[in-house]
């Protein structure tokens, strides 16, 4: 298997969304959210460091599927606007 270069990621996200479909990837996102919640709870609420590796894995899983959902045309523009507004608010809050 050839390793992908980072600039190839956007194309892979779009291909994956087409291949699996929006409905399937929305369900995948729900599943990955659940998995991340479980490992965050184990790593931080139970203070068990061995789960930090699983946190990293689940963050990657969730990010990959979120990148796909962000590319759904009806979501894309609103996502960008919301992200900008929320990041600006955050910067204001922390004095950035
Ligand atoms: Mg996962």
PDB file of C-alpha atoms and ligand atoms in Angstrom:
ATOM      1  CA  UNK A   1       0.000   0.000   0.000  1.00  0.00           C
ATOM      2  CA  UNK A   2       1.272   3.440  -0.960  1.00  0.00           C
ATOM      3  CA  UNK A   3       1.219   6.161   1.687  1.00  0.00           C
ATOM      4  CA  UNK A   4      -0.943   9.145   0.819  1.00  0.00           C
ATOM      5  CA  UNK A   5       0.497  12.641   0.782  1.00  0.00           C
ATOM      6  CA  UNK A   6      -1.448  15.172   2.864  1.00  0.00           C
ATOM      7  CA  UNK A   7      -2.483  17.140  -0.240  1.00  0.00           C
ATOM      8  CA  UNK A   8      -4.296  14.027  -1.440  1.00  0.00           C
ATOM      9  CA  UNK A   9      -6.541  13.913   1.639  1.00  0.00           C
ATOM     10  CA  UNK A  10      -9.312  16.199   0.297  1.00  0.00           C
ATOM     11  CA  UNK A  11      -9.746  13.979  -2.742  1.00  0.00           C
ATOM     12  CA  UNK A  12      -9.885  10.845  -0.577  1.00  0.00           C
ATOM     13  CA  UNK A  13     -12.565  12.417   1.652  1.00  0.00           C
ATOM     14  CA  UNK A  14     -14.676  13.233  -1.391  1.00  0.00           C
ATOM     15  CA  UNK A  15     -14.176   9.799  -2.916  1.00  0.00           C
ATOM     16  CA  UNK A  16     -15.065   8.086   0.360  1.00  0.00           C
ATOM     17  CA  UNK A  17     -18.240  10.159   0.702  1.00  0.00           C
ATOM     18  CA  UNK A  18     -19.252   9.181  -2.839  1.00  0.00           C
ATOM     19  CA  UNK A  19     -18.287   5.537  -2.320  1.00  0.00           C
ATOM     20  CA  UNK A  20     -20.124   4.979   0.965  1.00  0.00           C
ATOM     21  CA  UNK A  21     -22.835   7.651   0.650  1.00  0.00           C
ATOM     22  CA  UNK A  22     -23.974  10.435   2.967  1.00  0.00           C
ATOM     23  CA  UNK A  23     -26.340   8.282   5.034  1.00  0.00           C
ATOM     24  CA  UNK A  24     -23.695   5.644   5.763  1.00  0.00           C
ATOM     25  CA  UNK A  25     -21.098   8.266   6.687  1.00  0.00           C
ATOM     26  CA  UNK A  26     -23.537  10.054   8.973  1.00  0.00           C
ATOM     27  CA  UNK A  27     -24.065   6.731  10.768  1.00  0.00           C
ATOM     28  CA  UNK A  28     -20.299   6.180  10.836  1.00  0.00           C
ATOM     29  CA  UNK A  29     -19.850   9.608  12.433  1.00  0.00           C
ATOM     30  CA  UNK A  30     -22.337   8.686  15.173  1.00  0.00           C
ATOM     31  CA  UNK A  31     -20.463   5.463  15.826  1.00  0.00           C
ATOM     32  CA  UNK A  32     -17.093   7.236  15.946  1.00  0.00           C
ATOM     33  CA  UNK A  33     -18.495   9.902  18.314  1.00  0.00           C
ATOM     34  CA  UNK A  34     -19.578   7.121  20.647  1.00  0.00           C
ATOM     35  CA  UNK A  35     -16.173   5.454  20.494  1.00  0.00           C
ATOM     36  CA  UNK A  36     -14.384   8.729  21.234  1.00  0.00           C
ATOM     37  CA  UNK A  37     -16.694   9.441  24.171  1.00  0.00           C
ATOM     38  CA  UNK A  38     -15.964   6.013  25.625  1.00  0.00           C
ATOM     39  CA  UNK A  39     -12.171   6.344  25.441  1.00  0.00           C
ATOM     40  CA  UNK A  40     -12.191   9.973  26.658  1.00  0.00           C
ATOM     41  CA  UNK A  41     -14.138   8.817  29.676  1.00  0.00           C
ATOM     42  CA  UNK A  42     -11.664   6.015  30.347  1.00  0.00           C
ATOM     43  CA  UNK A  43      -8.579   8.189  29.800  1.00  0.00           C
ATOM     44  CA  UNK A  44      -9.658  11.341  31.645  1.00  0.00           C
ATOM     45  CA  UNK A  45     -12.477  10.506  34.062  1.00  0.00           C
ATOM     46  CA  UNK A  46     -10.901   7.270  35.221  1.00  0.00           C
ATOM     47  CA  UNK A  47      -7.391   8.756  34.792  1.00  0.00           C
ATOM     48  CA  UNK A  48      -6.111   5.725  32.932  1.00  0.00           C
ATOM     49  CA  UNK A  49      -3.205   6.797  30.692  1.00  0.00           C
ATOM     50  CA  UNK A  50      -3.176   3.582  28.705  1.00  0.00           C
ATOM     51  CA  UNK A  51      -6.329   4.848  26.966  1.00  0.00           C
ATOM     52  CA  UNK A  52      -4.580   7.936  25.555  1.00  0.00           C
ATOM     53  CA  UNK A  53      -3.440   5.910  22.549  1.00  0.00           C
ATOM     54  CA  UNK A  54      -7.058   4.944  21.923  1.00  0.00           C
ATOM     55  CA  UNK A  55      -8.055   8.594  22.253  1.00  0.00           C
ATOM     56  CA  UNK A  56      -5.592   9.418  19.468  1.00  0.00           C
ATOM     57  CA  UNK A  57      -7.000   6.621  17.321  1.00  0.00           C
ATOM     58  CA  UNK A  58     -10.598   7.672  17.841  1.00  0.00           C
ATOM     59  CA  UNK A  59      -9.812  11.347  17.181  1.00  0.00           C
ATOM     60  CA  UNK A  60      -8.337  10.263  13.826  1.00  0.00           C
ATOM     61  CA  UNK A  61     -11.389   8.110  13.033  1.00  0.00           C
ATOM     62  CA  UNK A  62     -13.804  10.897  13.874  1.00  0.00           C
ATOM     63  CA  UNK A  63     -11.823  13.574  12.019  1.00  0.00           C
ATOM     64  CA  UNK A  64     -11.730  11.463   8.885  1.00  0.00           C
ATOM     65  CA  UNK A  65     -15.476  10.982   8.819  1.00  0.00           C
ATOM     66  CA  UNK A  66     -16.156  14.630   9.789  1.00  0.00           C
ATOM     67  CA  UNK A  67     -13.997  15.769   6.884  1.00  0.00           C
ATOM     68  CA  UNK A  68     -16.363  13.792   4.666  1.00  0.00           C
ATOM     69  CA  UNK A  69     -19.522  15.240   6.211  1.00  0.00           C
ATOM     70  CA  UNK A  70     -18.116  18.778   5.846  1.00  0.00           C
ATOM     71  CA  UNK A  71     -18.039  18.180   2.099  1.00  0.00           C
ATOM     72  CA  UNK A  72     -21.777  17.517   1.781  1.00  0.00           C
ATOM     73  CA  UNK A  73     -22.897  20.526  -0.295  1.00  0.00           C
ATOM     74  CA  UNK A  74     -25.822  21.488   2.000  1.00  0.00           C
ATOM     75  CA  UNK A  75     -23.459  21.491   4.994  1.00  0.00           C
ATOM     76  CA  UNK A  76     -20.276  22.927   3.508  1.00  0.00           C
ATOM     77  CA  UNK A  77     -20.999  26.697   3.456  1.00  0.00           C
ATOM     78  CA  UNK A  78     -22.774  26.766   6.816  1.00  0.00           C
ATOM     79  CA  UNK A  79     -19.971  24.747   8.349  1.00  0.00           C
ATOM     80  CA  UNK A  80     -17.369  27.280   7.174  1.00  0.00           C
ATOM     81  CA  UNK A  81     -19.415  30.241   8.444  1.00  0.00           C
ATOM     82  CA  UNK A  82     -20.045  28.577  11.811  1.00  0.00           C
ATOM     83  CA  UNK A  83     -16.433  27.611  12.256  1.00  0.00           C
ATOM     84  CA  UNK A  84     -15.273  31.155  11.556  1.00  0.00           C
ATOM     85  CA  UNK A  85     -17.806  32.667  13.989  1.00  0.00           C
ATOM     86  CA  UNK A  86     -17.004  30.174  16.733  1.00  0.00           C
ATOM     87  CA  UNK A  87     -13.238  30.472  16.351  1.00  0.00           C
ATOM     88  CA  UNK A  88     -13.508  34.267  16.511  1.00  0.00           C
ATOM     89  CA  UNK A  89     -15.622  33.985  19.673  1.00  0.00           C
ATOM     90  CA  UNK A  90     -13.073  31.615  21.168  1.00  0.00           C
ATOM     91  CA  UNK A  91     -10.194  33.946  20.308  1.00  0.00           C
ATOM     92  CA  UNK A  92     -12.108  36.808  21.953  1.00  0.00           C
ATOM     93  CA  UNK A  93     -12.729  34.722  25.061  1.00  0.00           C
ATOM     94  CA  UNK A  94      -9.103  33.785  25.518  1.00  0.00           C
ATOM     95  CA  UNK A  95      -7.827  37.207  24.502  1.00  0.00           C
ATOM     96  CA  UNK A  96      -6.215  36.017  21.263  1.00  0.00           C
TER      97      UNK A  96
HETATM   98 MG1  LIG B   1     -13.211   4.262  15.821  1.00  0.00          MG
END
